[in-house]
XYZ file of C-alpha atoms in Angstrom:
345
model
C 174.778 20.923 70.499
C 176.766 18.010 68.782
C 173.622 16.788 66.897
C 173.460 20.449 65.522
C 177.030 20.449 64.607
C 176.741 17.140 62.885
C 173.671 18.324 61.056
C 175.432 21.449 59.892
C 178.399 19.794 58.652
C 176.185 17.225 56.950
C 174.133 19.926 54.995
C 177.109 21.905 54.120
C 178.434 18.966 52.455
C 175.831 18.566 49.815
C 175.344 20.290 46.621
C 172.179 21.264 45.484
C 171.238 23.633 42.730
C 168.366 25.740 43.561
C 168.861 28.525 40.979
C 164.970 28.400 39.928
C 163.693 28.630 43.284
C 163.715 31.275 45.974
C 164.927 29.217 49.055
C 163.371 31.825 51.533
C 159.868 31.537 49.797
C 159.700 27.896 50.455
C 157.387 26.582 53.039
C 158.499 24.926 56.264
C 155.788 22.597 56.181
C 153.717 20.969 53.636
C 150.332 22.681 54.769
C 149.614 25.975 56.539
C 149.668 25.580 60.287
C 146.030 25.478 60.806
C 145.195 23.186 57.825
C 148.262 21.041 59.101
C 146.815 20.578 62.535
C 143.204 19.820 61.430
C 144.445 17.338 58.905
C 146.811 15.538 61.162
C 143.634 15.411 63.582
C 141.437 13.935 61.103
C 143.954 11.361 59.688
C 144.532 9.765 63.175
C 140.661 9.522 63.791
C 140.236 8.022 60.219
C 143.048 5.752 60.575
C 141.501 4.595 64.044
C 138.514 3.974 62.715
C 139.828 2.259 59.345
C 141.972 0.050 61.343
C 139.285 -1.258 63.411
C 137.180 -1.863 60.512
C 140.091 -3.871 58.891
C 140.511 -5.850 62.163
C 137.047 -7.051 61.650
C 138.058 -8.927 58.494
C 140.849 -10.680 60.311
C 140.721 -14.032 62.188
C 142.851 -15.122 65.145
C 143.387 -18.717 63.800
C 144.768 -17.430 60.544
C 146.924 -14.549 62.333
C 148.391 -17.569 64.252
C 149.272 -19.478 60.951
C 151.272 -16.545 59.490
C 152.966 -16.201 62.766
C 153.640 -20.013 63.168
C 154.482 -20.521 59.480
C 156.178 -17.132 58.439
C 156.803 -17.939 54.890
C 154.803 -15.328 53.617
C 155.824 -12.683 56.260
C 159.553 -13.413 55.578
C 159.302 -13.000 51.762
C 157.305 -9.757 52.290
C 159.827 -8.713 54.698
C 162.562 -9.441 52.160
C 160.736 -7.373 49.189
C 160.093 -4.358 51.628
C 163.763 -4.068 52.839
C 165.226 -5.439 49.609
C 163.594 -4.001 46.611
C 162.548 -0.606 47.702
C 165.910 0.597 48.993
C 167.927 -0.935 46.088
C 165.277 0.457 43.678
C 165.804 4.018 45.334
C 169.483 3.567 45.123
C 169.477 2.411 41.379
C 167.080 5.207 40.493
C 169.322 8.032 42.036
C 172.307 6.594 40.024
C 170.388 6.188 36.854
C 169.137 9.723 36.967
C 172.627 11.107 38.248
C 170.865 13.028 41.124
C 172.734 15.243 43.432
C 173.846 14.131 46.883
C 170.840 15.690 48.672
C 168.239 14.243 46.416
C 169.794 10.881 46.579
C 169.527 10.980 50.264
C 165.937 12.046 50.324
C 164.883 9.214 47.813
C 166.832 6.742 49.776
C 165.238 7.725 53.134
C 161.650 7.204 51.421
C 162.711 3.787 50.108
C 163.971 2.629 53.422
C 160.817 3.262 55.150
C 158.513 0.268 56.156
C 154.942 -0.299 54.916
C 152.002 2.048 55.916
C 148.592 1.785 56.714
C 147.426 2.414 53.173
C 148.778 -0.775 52.095
C 146.198 -2.668 54.382
C 143.474 -0.679 52.784
C 144.492 -1.226 49.251
C 145.191 -5.116 50.054
C 141.262 -5.440 51.088
C 140.544 -3.738 47.645
C 142.537 -6.235 45.951
C 141.133 -9.138 47.639
C 144.476 -9.776 49.377
C 145.135 -11.759 52.624
C 144.295 -9.224 55.203
C 145.701 -11.360 58.092
C 148.931 -11.457 56.064
C 148.740 -7.667 55.393
C 148.452 -6.660 59.087
C 151.097 -8.996 60.151
C 153.280 -7.708 57.385
C 152.848 -3.840 58.218
C 153.220 -4.795 61.851
C 156.419 -6.762 61.309
C 157.939 -3.998 58.777
C 157.399 -1.440 61.334
C 158.864 -3.092 64.154
C 162.000 -3.929 62.039
C 162.202 -0.408 61.013
C 163.703 0.373 64.317
C 166.795 -1.480 63.304
C 166.638 -1.785 59.728
C 166.318 1.914 58.736
C 169.602 2.986 60.603
C 171.297 -0.034 59.017
C 170.077 0.568 55.337
C 170.723 4.322 55.734
C 174.004 3.641 56.901
C 174.859 1.135 54.145
C 173.230 3.171 51.134
C 174.149 6.785 52.460
C 177.685 5.667 53.273
C 177.407 6.021 56.963
C 176.066 9.653 57.587
C 175.634 9.740 61.389
C 173.169 12.316 61.331
C 170.637 10.424 59.431
C 170.861 7.815 61.930
C 170.322 10.098 64.846
C 167.138 11.338 62.846
C 165.398 8.137 62.924
C 162.109 8.990 64.584
C 161.783 5.801 67.064
C 158.947 7.485 68.856
C 157.048 8.102 65.695
C 157.680 4.485 64.933
C 156.265 3.240 68.108
C 153.289 5.483 67.620
C 152.625 4.078 64.222
C 152.714 0.620 65.754
C 150.205 1.758 68.372
C 147.788 3.272 65.838
C 147.959 -0.106 63.790
C 147.854 -2.681 66.683
C 145.448 -0.987 69.067
C 142.571 -0.476 66.734
C 143.299 -3.786 64.739
C 143.275 -5.781 68.021
C 139.768 -4.056 68.854
C 138.442 -5.076 65.472
C 139.769 -8.716 65.715
C 137.915 -8.932 69.168
C 134.710 -7.736 67.935
C 135.103 -10.332 64.953
C 135.712 -13.066 67.396
C 133.064 -12.257 70.158
C 130.365 -10.434 68.016
C 130.987 -11.734 64.324
C 127.358 -10.611 63.525
C 128.422 -7.117 63.648
C 131.708 -7.386 61.707
C 130.398 -6.785 58.256
C 128.416 -3.764 59.340
C 131.340 -1.995 61.076
C 133.473 -2.938 58.259
C 131.304 -1.305 55.487
C 130.785 1.832 57.800
C 134.397 2.288 58.764
C 135.473 1.949 54.978
C 132.825 4.302 54.017
C 133.931 6.941 56.472
C 137.561 6.127 55.415
C 136.562 6.806 51.474
C 134.757 10.187 52.125
C 137.498 11.404 54.727
C 140.216 10.771 52.086
C 138.514 12.692 49.305
C 138.042 15.506 51.715
C 141.552 15.617 52.893
C 142.779 15.130 49.380
C 140.834 18.091 48.121
C 142.027 20.321 50.994
C 145.637 19.272 50.608
C 145.498 19.861 46.835
C 144.157 23.315 47.275
C 146.655 24.275 50.058
C 150.172 22.798 48.342
C 148.994 21.611 45.007
C 150.445 24.368 43.146
C 153.708 24.614 45.142
C 154.351 20.924 44.563
C 153.949 21.304 40.808
C 156.108 24.667 40.786
C 158.912 23.435 42.684
C 159.604 19.753 41.780
C 161.543 18.792 38.729
C 160.404 16.275 35.982
C 163.032 13.961 37.253
C 161.692 13.684 40.827
C 158.232 13.350 39.326
C 159.280 10.339 37.261
C 161.147 8.651 40.343
C 158.038 9.018 42.450
C 156.111 7.305 39.674
C 158.738 4.504 39.049
C 159.453 3.748 42.660
C 155.851 2.226 43.874
C 155.506 0.723 40.334
C 158.683 -1.288 40.646
C 157.765 -2.165 44.323
C 154.462 -3.527 43.047
C 155.844 -5.540 40.297
C 158.845 -7.009 41.992
C 156.809 -7.904 45.187
C 154.634 -9.866 43.053
C 157.312 -11.399 41.056
C 159.173 -12.439 44.180
C 156.203 -13.816 45.852
C 155.250 -15.827 42.735
C 158.657 -17.397 42.632
C 158.246 -18.703 46.246
C 154.693 -19.959 45.207
C 152.479 -17.928 47.504
C 148.853 -17.914 46.843
C 147.367 -15.473 44.552
C 145.750 -13.702 47.182
C 149.138 -13.487 49.161
C 150.940 -12.331 46.078
C 148.453 -9.330 45.611
C 149.155 -8.444 49.410
C 153.055 -8.881 49.140
C 152.965 -6.692 46.002
C 150.837 -3.895 47.597
C 153.029 -3.955 50.983
C 156.145 -3.771 49.009
C 155.086 -0.629 47.017
C 153.503 1.179 49.681
C 155.600 3.138 51.860
C 154.909 5.084 55.403
C 154.955 8.502 53.761
C 154.206 10.284 57.094
C 157.366 8.476 58.678
C 159.580 9.702 55.687
C 158.215 13.338 56.032
C 159.236 13.188 59.714
C 162.651 12.021 59.214
C 163.221 14.775 56.429
C 161.788 17.427 58.869
C 164.374 16.219 61.792
C 167.287 15.550 59.416
C 167.461 18.770 57.489
C 166.643 22.575 57.602
C 164.000 23.777 55.217
C 166.266 26.396 53.829
C 168.634 23.279 52.943
C 166.293 20.826 51.754
C 163.943 23.216 49.862
C 161.497 21.665 47.486
C 162.544 18.078 48.302
C 160.430 18.531 51.330
C 157.549 17.992 49.043
C 158.801 14.611 47.648
C 156.829 12.271 50.132
C 153.479 13.915 49.131
C 154.586 13.463 45.324
C 155.324 9.712 46.017
C 152.173 9.224 47.805
C 150.170 10.622 44.893
C 151.702 8.340 42.671
C 151.458 5.500 45.105
C 147.847 5.736 45.302
C 147.069 6.561 41.664
C 148.997 3.121 40.421
C 147.268 1.150 43.283
C 143.853 2.456 41.915
C 144.738 1.461 38.465
C 145.708 -1.913 39.713
C 142.530 -2.277 41.573
C 140.479 -1.352 38.610
C 142.281 -3.814 36.330
C 141.890 -6.644 38.803
C 137.956 -5.901 39.309
C 137.749 -5.933 35.426
C 139.790 -9.279 35.189
C 137.394 -10.680 37.703
C 134.192 -9.609 36.131
C 135.549 -11.163 32.630
C 136.872 -14.352 33.994
C 134.306 -15.357 36.763
C 131.757 -17.861 35.619
C 128.224 -16.994 35.937
C 126.503 -18.653 38.951
C 124.088 -21.099 37.625
C 120.773 -21.344 39.519
C 120.182 -24.582 41.440
C 117.490 -26.715 40.070
C 116.755 -30.153 41.646
C 116.580 -33.045 39.040
C 113.300 -34.420 39.033
C 113.115 -38.467 39.355
C 110.466 -41.171 38.792
C 110.045 -41.713 42.510
C 108.841 -38.012 43.068
C 106.324 -38.246 40.417
C 105.099 -41.345 42.060
C 104.741 -39.433 45.379
C 102.634 -36.699 43.880
C 98.885 -37.063 44.902
C 96.495 -38.417 42.476
C 94.071 -36.074 41.282
C 90.470 -37.152 41.219
C 88.498 -37.176 37.991
């Protein structure tokens, strides 16, 4: 009852202009119940398979190096929890958002990295060992960092801190660590199967992502475009771009390798959108938050689109700068000529 009272007082304190939207007609979830259940099951299965595949690209010795010499991990954590919350706060101030809009943007900015960053890091030829260790570290730290950051940036709203889904954070860790651990063991004991598992797993992920994306767009695409303002669309586009950019700049200043820089950049700009949506669902009633409940999906859209553009540019850069491999031709010597058998006349 106390939580409900705190929630009501918090929501009453927000001013949100919804004159152009009929609150009663807004959906209480992103998707219809049946589609939502199917998508959730598919995501868990695909995520499990994908993380096994990514685990097959990791090596125990390199994971130990990142743990024992956590320079890259420390810089990535600094970027994740330093750049993104500050970016969300500055954008909210620059666009002069209402209080509830600001809180939603900040919740998204304070989330840890998600599993999508691991897949994108692989596509950018990043350091997969650093990527997995970074995602795991940021998710573990989220148990303490999210309440602290929300307290600092949201001026101590106790309801938001109570809405931190600790169970979901732990579940996220399990979905990352368990399949990754299986993949690492496969790569360690049966390395001959690693490449096959990785290719099959990533192929399943690609096909499933397209299918899930089509289903989601059909189900809620028009609703998202119909209720979100151009300002929120602009913020959803700017946040991941700023995260990618500053993640790369900060890691460059600390002189990380090129593969580590790309990894830190992706880890910084990618947020755990599912966790963000869970917090919004727990912290606010649908009638109060209205169309802002759709913001994480819009952020996810721009996050992936911008990452795909970066991957394409990186691949083009590789193609034009990579030197063509010359075929090896052993040089002929006089000794070799002497060894040739004499031909009979």
